[in-house]
XYZ file of C-alpha atoms in Angstrom:
586
model
C -51.243 -26.136 40.342
C -49.466 -28.896 38.427
C -49.483 -32.599 39.230
C -46.970 -34.942 37.576
C -48.590 -38.375 37.418
C -46.799 -41.592 36.511
C -46.112 -45.039 37.871
C -43.352 -45.440 40.409
C -39.751 -45.136 39.129
C -40.908 -43.482 35.914
C -39.282 -40.060 36.251
C -41.553 -37.950 38.465
C -38.931 -37.192 41.100
C -36.335 -36.571 38.371
C -38.416 -33.701 37.005
C -38.460 -32.003 40.407
C -34.738 -32.609 40.812
C -33.927 -31.140 37.377
C -35.997 -28.063 38.182
C -34.100 -27.926 41.458
C -30.761 -28.127 39.630
C -31.616 -25.000 37.649
C -33.236 -22.944 40.401
C -30.911 -24.056 43.205
C -27.779 -23.935 41.036
C -26.567 -27.430 41.949
C -28.095 -30.926 41.765
C -29.047 -32.817 44.881
C -28.219 -36.396 45.775
C -31.796 -37.456 44.909
C -31.030 -36.954 41.205
C -30.226 -40.510 40.221
C -26.882 -41.179 38.585
C -28.362 -43.110 35.641
C -30.591 -40.139 34.816
C -27.696 -37.704 34.835
C -25.551 -39.959 32.643
C -27.826 -39.686 29.617
C -28.642 -35.982 29.970
C -26.994 -33.638 27.459
C -29.287 -30.621 27.553
C -31.444 -29.067 30.266
C -33.699 -26.032 29.744
C -35.965 -24.268 32.210
C -37.959 -21.068 31.747
C -39.233 -19.297 34.846
C -40.510 -15.921 35.994
C -38.668 -14.848 39.127
C -39.787 -11.706 40.930
C -41.574 -10.638 37.765
C -38.533 -11.127 35.521
C -38.497 -13.858 32.814
C -35.358 -15.984 33.025
C -34.043 -18.841 30.934
C -31.737 -21.520 32.333
C -29.707 -23.481 29.749
C -27.328 -26.262 30.808
C -25.155 -28.332 28.452
C -24.074 -31.524 30.185
C -21.904 -34.597 30.075
C -22.068 -37.421 32.629
C -19.013 -36.009 34.395
C -19.053 -32.225 34.081
C -21.131 -29.184 33.210
C -20.040 -28.033 29.744
C -21.813 -24.686 30.005
C -24.328 -23.025 32.283
C -26.168 -19.937 31.042
C -28.893 -17.844 32.627
C -30.396 -15.020 30.583
C -33.389 -12.725 30.723
C -35.760 -11.328 28.133
C -38.463 -8.660 28.096
C -41.179 -11.331 27.796
C -41.448 -15.015 28.655
C -42.274 -15.904 25.032
C -38.871 -14.678 23.892
C -37.120 -17.159 26.170
C -38.317 -20.237 24.275
C -36.643 -19.186 21.016
C -33.156 -18.816 22.404
C -30.467 -21.287 23.359
C -29.019 -18.994 25.992
C -26.592 -16.893 23.976
C -26.638 -13.196 24.830
C -27.428 -10.450 22.382
C -30.279 -9.822 20.008
C -34.024 -9.652 20.602
C -33.503 -7.825 23.885
C -31.885 -10.851 25.587
C -29.346 -10.243 28.305
C -27.002 -12.892 29.716
C -26.910 -12.893 33.521
C -24.638 -15.914 34.011
C -22.225 -17.639 31.634
C -19.806 -20.263 32.955
C -18.370 -23.697 32.207
C -17.672 -24.595 35.839
C -20.288 -26.429 37.917
C -19.213 -24.914 41.239
C -19.075 -21.426 39.736
C -22.563 -21.899 38.283
C -23.929 -22.866 41.732
C -22.366 -19.805 43.378
C -23.604 -17.397 40.729
C -27.152 -18.795 40.694
C -27.294 -18.501 44.491
C -26.170 -14.871 44.314
C -28.667 -14.136 41.540
C -31.628 -15.674 43.397
C -30.848 -13.909 46.664
C -30.600 -10.624 44.779
C -33.827 -11.068 42.787
C -35.820 -12.247 45.821
C -34.269 -9.632 48.128
C -33.042 -12.207 50.652
C -29.992 -11.960 52.885
C -27.644 -14.808 53.871
C -28.402 -16.170 57.337
C -25.475 -16.297 59.753
C -25.533 -18.398 62.905
C -22.981 -19.744 65.354
C -21.995 -23.341 65.993
C -19.680 -24.782 68.587
C -16.904 -27.271 67.943
C -14.567 -28.918 70.400
C -12.012 -26.166 69.877
C -13.964 -22.938 69.433
C -17.180 -21.147 68.503
C -17.501 -20.413 64.793
C -19.966 -18.750 62.437
C -21.790 -20.510 59.632
C -23.472 -18.812 56.681
C -26.609 -20.244 55.077
C -27.468 -18.953 51.637
C -29.870 -19.749 48.840
C -29.756 -23.583 49.219
C -31.157 -23.213 52.751
C -33.978 -20.979 51.526
C -34.687 -23.429 48.713
C -35.149 -26.230 51.248
C -38.255 -24.336 52.447
C -39.590 -24.378 48.869
C -38.961 -28.062 48.128
C -40.735 -29.493 51.182
C -38.704 -32.161 52.960
C -41.074 -34.855 54.172
C -40.476 -37.321 56.970
C -40.462 -37.489 60.764
C -36.839 -36.448 61.045
C -37.383 -33.172 59.195
C -37.975 -29.765 60.839
C -41.049 -27.668 60.189
C -39.181 -25.489 57.663
C -36.090 -26.382 55.681
C -33.985 -29.491 56.083
C -31.605 -28.661 58.943
C -32.650 -29.085 62.555
C -29.481 -27.652 64.059
C -28.424 -24.031 64.634
C -32.003 -22.679 64.711
C -32.160 -22.399 60.921
C -35.878 -23.208 60.758
C -36.653 -20.275 63.052
C -34.453 -17.952 60.990
C -36.324 -18.958 57.818
C -39.664 -18.388 59.496
C -38.658 -14.915 60.663
C -37.354 -13.987 57.203
C -40.544 -15.179 55.513
C -42.568 -13.127 58.013
C -40.327 -10.171 57.162
C -39.599 -9.448 60.794
C -37.445 -6.322 61.002
C -33.742 -6.942 60.402
C -33.977 -10.712 60.889
C -30.852 -11.474 58.885
C -28.974 -8.588 60.496
C -30.044 -9.711 63.964
C -28.850 -13.244 63.272
C -25.505 -11.929 62.017
C -25.109 -9.597 64.996
C -25.920 -12.361 67.473
C -23.606 -14.843 65.798
C -20.758 -12.333 65.671
C -21.296 -11.369 69.313
C -21.382 -14.996 70.430
C -18.201 -15.846 68.527
C -16.317 -12.831 69.845
C -17.630 -13.416 73.371
C -16.543 -17.048 73.258
C -13.086 -15.993 72.070
C -12.888 -13.343 74.791
C -13.984 -15.837 77.453
C -11.451 -18.374 76.245
C -8.703 -15.767 76.212
C -9.694 -14.587 79.692
C -9.642 -18.152 80.989
C -6.247 -18.775 79.417
C -4.950 -15.548 80.943
C -6.232 -16.514 84.387
C -4.540 -19.891 84.150
C -1.329 -18.251 82.968
C -1.396 -15.697 85.812
C -2.032 -18.428 88.393
C 0.688 -20.614 86.935
C 3.149 -17.745 86.836
C 2.367 -16.832 90.454
C 2.997 -20.406 91.587
C 6.255 -20.546 89.671
C 7.459 -17.218 91.123
C 6.601 -18.396 94.632
C 8.683 -21.526 94.109
C 11.647 -19.543 92.688
C 11.482 -16.892 95.420
C 11.523 -19.592 98.098
C 14.543 -21.267 96.496
C 16.298 -17.882 96.195
C 15.753 -17.129 99.907
C 17.229 -20.494 100.861
C 20.253 -19.966 98.583
C 20.889 -16.492 100.046
C 20.701 -17.871 103.591
C 23.256 -20.570 102.715
C 25.611 -18.007 101.196
C 25.316 -15.732 104.228
C 26.168 -18.601 106.569
C 29.265 -19.509 104.518
C 30.447 -15.890 104.408
C 30.079 -15.531 108.167
C 31.837 -18.833 108.866
C 34.815 -18.280 106.535
C 35.291 -14.616 105.738
C 37.797 -13.897 102.988
C 38.153 -12.257 99.661
C 35.158 -12.225 97.439
C 35.935 -14.917 94.899
C 33.450 -13.526 92.428
C 35.168 -10.138 92.493
C 38.588 -11.802 92.100
C 37.371 -13.818 89.153
C 35.788 -10.733 87.536
C 38.997 -8.736 88.084
C 41.117 -11.546 86.671
C 38.960 -11.722 83.562
C 39.041 -7.927 83.184
C 42.861 -7.792 83.507
C 43.225 -10.707 81.080
C 41.255 -8.753 78.511
C 43.373 -5.636 79.171
C 46.609 -7.651 78.784
C 45.379 -9.074 75.518
C 44.426 -5.591 74.321
C 47.850 -4.241 75.408
C 49.577 -7.055 73.529
C 47.599 -6.256 70.425
C 48.367 -2.541 70.837
C 52.092 -3.210 71.337
C 52.161 -5.412 68.247
C 50.439 -2.710 66.237
C 52.812 0.016 67.478
C 55.783 -2.266 66.827
C 54.635 -2.732 63.246
C 54.352 1.032 62.908
C 57.841 1.511 64.336
C 59.351 -1.020 61.948
C 57.599 0.644 59.055
C 58.911 4.101 60.093
C 62.428 2.679 60.370
C 62.137 1.101 56.928
C 60.976 4.360 55.385
C 63.854 6.240 57.046
C 66.328 3.735 55.623
C 64.791 4.034 52.160
C 64.951 7.825 52.283
C 68.640 7.758 53.295
C 69.410 5.271 50.533
C 67.605 7.425 47.992
C 69.683 10.449 49.051
C 72.947 8.479 48.750
C 71.912 7.103 45.349
C 71.135 10.603 44.115
C 74.509 11.886 45.239
C 76.323 8.974 43.570
C 74.354 9.528 40.356
C 75.344 13.204 40.373
C 79.001 12.247 40.642
C 78.676 9.741 37.826
C 76.846 12.198 35.642
C 79.528 14.829 36.103
C 82.147 12.207 35.318
C 80.474 11.014 32.133
C 79.666 14.535 30.934
C 83.404 15.216 30.805
C 83.948 12.358 28.371
C 83.819 12.703 24.575
C 83.168 9.158 23.240
C 83.731 8.476 19.547
C 81.433 5.433 19.451
C 78.534 3.896 21.409
C 79.966 2.243 24.517
C 77.654 -0.789 23.994
C 77.589 -1.639 20.284
C 80.668 0.428 19.161
C 78.680 2.216 16.464
C 80.576 5.438 15.506
C 78.965 8.719 16.614
C 78.249 10.913 13.599
C 79.098 14.564 13.257
C 75.424 15.493 13.126
C 74.864 14.058 16.605
C 77.884 15.939 17.965
C 76.561 19.134 16.395
C 73.112 18.511 17.934
C 74.711 18.024 21.344
C 76.308 21.453 21.112
C 73.281 23.230 19.542
C 70.206 21.766 21.287
C 71.819 19.978 24.258
C 70.847 16.480 23.137
C 73.221 13.663 24.127
C 75.240 12.461 21.102
C 75.099 8.870 22.429
C 71.413 8.408 23.510
C 69.841 11.660 22.104
C 68.336 12.535 25.579
C 67.741 16.208 26.539
C 70.446 17.319 29.004
C 69.787 21.032 29.355
C 69.115 22.414 32.918
C 70.096 19.197 34.739
C 72.259 21.025 37.248
C 69.441 23.134 38.732
C 67.062 20.202 38.869
C 69.569 18.030 40.689
C 69.989 20.631 43.391
C 66.234 20.842 44.057
C 65.892 17.054 44.146
C 68.734 16.779 46.643
C 67.118 19.356 48.943
C 63.799 17.479 48.831
C 65.516 14.173 49.578
C 67.257 15.665 52.616
C 63.902 16.939 53.948
C 62.357 13.495 53.559
C 65.228 11.954 55.487
C 64.733 14.388 58.358
C 60.977 13.748 58.459
C 61.381 9.988 58.443
C 63.943 10.198 61.266
C 61.468 12.208 63.361
C 58.637 9.703 62.670
C 60.887 6.807 63.646
C 61.757 8.501 66.919
C 58.100 9.121 67.815
C 57.171 5.512 66.964
C 60.011 4.209 69.112
C 58.832 6.251 72.093
C 55.258 4.930 71.672
C 56.579 1.376 71.508
C 58.509 1.799 74.731
C 55.387 3.199 76.459
C 53.294 0.238 75.229
C 55.889 -2.219 76.500
C 55.821 -0.593 79.921
C 51.994 -0.738 80.077
C 52.021 -4.415 79.081
C 54.584 -5.243 81.765
C 52.463 -3.454 84.403
C 49.178 -5.142 83.431
C 50.845 -8.559 83.254
C 52.163 -8.130 86.776
C 48.709 -7.135 88.082
C 47.108 -10.140 86.360
C 49.648 -12.527 87.841
C 49.055 -11.100 91.324
C 45.243 -11.524 91.022
C 45.620 -15.065 89.687
C 47.874 -15.943 92.638
C 45.198 -14.612 95.058
C 42.469 -16.499 93.185
C 44.377 -19.799 93.285
C 45.152 -19.324 96.961
C 41.507 -18.581 97.856
C 40.069 -21.430 95.797
C 42.186 -24.041 97.454
C 40.116 -24.003 100.580
C 37.009 -26.162 100.769
C 35.066 -23.266 102.286
C 35.897 -21.126 99.295
C 34.653 -23.778 96.907
C 31.435 -24.059 98.895
C 31.028 -20.297 98.820
C 31.543 -20.240 95.037
C 28.853 -22.877 94.642
C 26.521 -20.860 96.895
C 27.165 -17.682 94.904
C 26.401 -19.528 91.655
C 23.199 -20.900 93.153
C 22.081 -17.421 94.229
C 22.864 -16.036 90.760
C 20.957 -18.889 89.114
C 17.779 -18.287 91.107
C 18.048 -14.515 90.640
C 18.223 -15.077 86.887
C 15.242 -17.433 87.009
C 13.229 -14.805 88.877
C 14.083 -12.126 86.324
C 12.688 -14.212 83.440
C 9.429 -14.716 85.349
C 7.919 -11.217 85.630
C 4.513 -10.860 87.213
C 1.640 -11.046 84.728
C -1.066 -8.356 84.899
C -4.304 -9.418 86.523
C -7.266 -9.975 84.191
C -10.004 -7.397 84.190
C -13.297 -8.579 85.620
C -15.353 -6.106 83.592
C -16.135 -6.251 79.882
C -14.061 -3.482 78.380
C -14.349 -4.629 74.777
C -16.150 -1.867 72.904
C -17.036 -4.154 70.011
C -18.783 -6.661 72.269
C -20.611 -3.878 74.070
C -21.881 -2.393 70.812
C -22.925 -5.780 69.412
C -24.774 -6.674 72.609
C -26.626 -3.355 72.580
C -27.438 -3.702 68.879
C -28.797 -7.220 69.389
C -30.975 -5.985 72.245
C -32.432 -3.165 70.140
C -33.027 -5.415 67.124
C -34.514 -8.167 69.301
C -36.930 -5.710 70.912
C -37.998 -4.315 67.554
C -38.444 -7.802 66.117
C -40.488 -9.029 69.096
C -42.741 -6.018 68.919
C -43.464 -6.601 65.252
C -43.893 -10.354 65.747
C -46.652 -10.385 68.354
C -49.561 -9.694 65.988
C -47.976 -11.529 63.073
C -47.649 -14.762 65.043
C -51.215 -14.490 66.339
C -52.504 -14.154 62.785
C -50.175 -16.934 61.610
C -51.507 -19.338 64.267
C -55.087 -18.635 63.228
C -54.327 -19.199 59.545
C -52.511 -22.477 60.238
C -55.525 -23.821 62.155
C -57.931 -22.741 59.390
C -55.813 -24.374 56.679
C -55.246 -27.555 58.695
C -59.033 -27.899 59.088
C -59.401 -27.667 55.323
C -56.694 -30.353 54.996
C -58.723 -32.751 57.111
C -57.333 -32.161 60.633
C -60.776 -31.537 62.106
C -59.707 -32.427 65.664
C -57.172 -29.610 65.749
C -58.118 -26.922 68.277
C -55.188 -24.540 68.112
C -51.490 -24.218 67.360
C -48.725 -22.075 68.756
C -45.697 -21.348 66.613
C -42.748 -19.487 68.060
C -39.825 -17.559 66.596
C -37.686 -20.726 66.568
C -40.271 -22.451 64.285
C -41.324 -24.816 67.050
C -44.967 -25.715 66.503
C -47.138 -26.744 69.447
C -50.241 -28.679 68.350
C -53.351 -28.814 70.604
C -56.024 -31.307 69.585
C -59.372 -32.310 71.075
C -59.550 -32.463 74.839
C -56.547 -30.181 75.207
C -54.011 -32.849 74.268
C -50.792 -31.039 73.446
C -47.963 -32.438 71.338
C -45.078 -30.825 69.456
C -44.779 -31.009 65.694
C -42.061 -33.673 65.821
C -44.441 -36.106 67.571
C -47.146 -35.868 64.884
C -47.669 -38.679 62.386
C -46.210 -38.170 58.871
C -49.598 -37.309 57.362
C -50.233 -34.598 59.959
C -46.704 -33.278 59.494
C -47.275 -32.903 55.743
C -50.573 -31.059 56.303
C -48.975 -28.757 58.862
C -45.933 -28.034 56.670
C -48.134 -27.002 53.760
C -50.432 -25.076 56.114
C -47.487 -23.097 57.486
C -46.244 -22.152 53.990
C -49.699 -21.069 52.817
C -50.320 -19.247 56.105
C -47.080 -17.328 55.561
C -48.331 -16.260 52.126
C -51.728 -15.260 53.488
C -50.295 -13.221 56.343
C -47.743 -11.746 53.983
C -50.434 -10.635 51.571
C -52.385 -9.087 54.434
C -49.387 -7.081 55.688
C -47.773 -6.396 52.329
C -44.990 -8.948 52.906
C -43.523 -10.718 49.878
C -40.457 -12.552 51.138
C -41.588 -16.125 50.382
C -41.019 -16.965 46.694
C -44.543 -18.439 46.392
C -43.411 -21.791 45.006
C -43.951 -25.206 46.646
C -42.559 -28.530 45.407
C -43.883 -31.733 47.012
C -42.721 -35.193 45.999
C -45.300 -37.972 46.463
C -47.315 -36.547 49.380
C -49.582 -39.624 49.456
C -46.571 -41.722 50.425
C -46.700 -40.074 53.876
C -49.335 -42.506 55.196
C -52.219 -40.357 53.929
C -55.537 -42.056 53.175
C -57.217 -41.513 49.822
C -59.894 -39.250 51.268
C -57.403 -37.095 53.111
C -55.159 -36.886 50.061
C -58.152 -35.806 47.937
C -58.851 -33.005 50.417
C -55.223 -31.868 50.306
C -55.097 -31.924 46.488
C -58.330 -29.947 46.122
C -57.315 -27.425 48.775
C -53.850 -26.912 47.253
C -55.483 -26.295 43.865
C -57.852 -23.778 45.409
C -55.052 -22.040 47.308
C -52.816 -21.907 44.262
C -55.435 -19.818 42.507
C -56.533 -17.791 45.516
C -53.134 -17.000 46.994
C -51.035 -16.599 43.850
C -49.156 -19.775 44.752
C -47.489 -22.202 42.350
C -47.592 -25.813 43.520
C -45.808 -28.642 41.738
C -46.342 -32.128 43.162
C -46.007 -35.731 42.033
C -48.161 -38.778 42.589
C -48.457 -42.315 41.336
C -52.217 -42.322 41.940
C -53.827 -41.687 38.533
C -57.365 -41.800 39.928
C -56.612 -39.290 42.697
C -55.223 -36.708 40.278
C -58.025 -37.185 37.754
C -60.802 -36.861 40.335
C -59.441 -33.900 42.319
C -57.730 -31.665 39.760
C -58.748 -30.037 36.492
C -57.316 -31.709 33.410
C -55.137 -28.699 32.586
C -53.384 -29.142 35.931
C -52.330 -32.736 35.275
C -49.344 -33.996 33.258
C -49.767 -37.750 33.194
C -48.040 -40.644 31.494
C -49.795 -43.848 30.608
C -49.690 -46.396 33.427
C -46.321 -48.141 33.307
C -44.804 -45.661 30.819
C -42.127 -43.106 31.668
C -43.251 -39.567 32.322
C -40.688 -38.211 29.863
């Protein structure tokens, strides 16, 4: 039991808020800005679940420079270290220079050390049902008691049934956190399934109405077309138009084919002409060669340089031309072979030209035939479309086609299933039922014992008129006073609410000790309890009883007060840290 005693606005609340910063991982709004601005160093040593831990924060007014949490074999070793890991058996658990990261890591560390699970619940917005996860800050709100009429029995959030979840966790009811998660997940999935089913029903109904409208319009269009066909029978204009389009495509294809064949024919003719020219050139060259070989020039016919005797001798010995020194041996045999090859090419090119010409004539005939058919169909189409009845029938045919197309893009939607075929939802619902049954079975005796302990503690706190209380799994507390008057917790005066809040926490510890339950951390922080409209005598009773319970139940209580006399008269001196009246606490 520790009481921080000082005049108002002298730093009592700041001490609780700085402890909160370390243990919670993040400061709360109650830590005044002027206090934070001059802080540069914050140290807290604590034993958490039997493990000594040191919290070391280096600060500036704007940001966290470093946040370190380390552990040591003994609590004495914590005081000699500044938070650096290594040496003397110290082990760093958290090291970070980011304020948000420090808060996340402290929350994870505390949940792990205290063996607590995040609490998941559902909440509903205008659009959908969502899940919300409550972690260490929510548990911490049941340690730092939130006073005031607008506060729930446990914690600081009245919505989403969080107070009941905290109560069930602190009573160690089987699988409380798992049950909450299962229920929240089931509710979210069920809401999504219901919304999807409703949307599907609306879509099916809307689609059915739209198909009915289109089918009715299609029937009327078909009736109009039938009446026009019976009144003015004639060629089917749609068929004529389709045939005209088909023949137009065939004519275009035939024109392209004829042009392609014509190009092939011209190319074959060009090749044949080239082959014939090559044969003529070869024959003329042979004649010229024979003519020039019979000559015996004495000088170069171009520059008139005399031909030497050595060149003439070389012409006779090695068959090298005396004028240009080119090899001339064997030319006669080669010329014969070349001429034969050239004649064969000429024959082949003539044959190819003939085949191409025949294909061109066939293509021309096909084009003429298709063009004539197209012209005949177009004449019939123009003749039929001149009549007003034909135009009306075309419009009716288009109308029928339009409604048929509209009906095709509106297929029937499958009907929604009335049963719940979702395996996941079925499993979650069954799991919640099993967990709920197990939890209720374990809770019956626990809640009976808890009610008895709350009444006993409230009597010690001065609520002598209290006859009984009934607390349920949602942390709703029914208070029955003398004469059977029954009021809920929220209708009690602030002093009674404070007594009952403390009584519930201590009752949880008592029942936990009896059943071997250790889920509550065993720490209570109370800021200025006397401010809650508590008379001096009642406050003295509360202070003495809290001191007794702290020793008897293994509870650590840290509270503040501005009443120097109250602390001095009700608590041992070693339990009081007091400043001089008017001086700051620290």
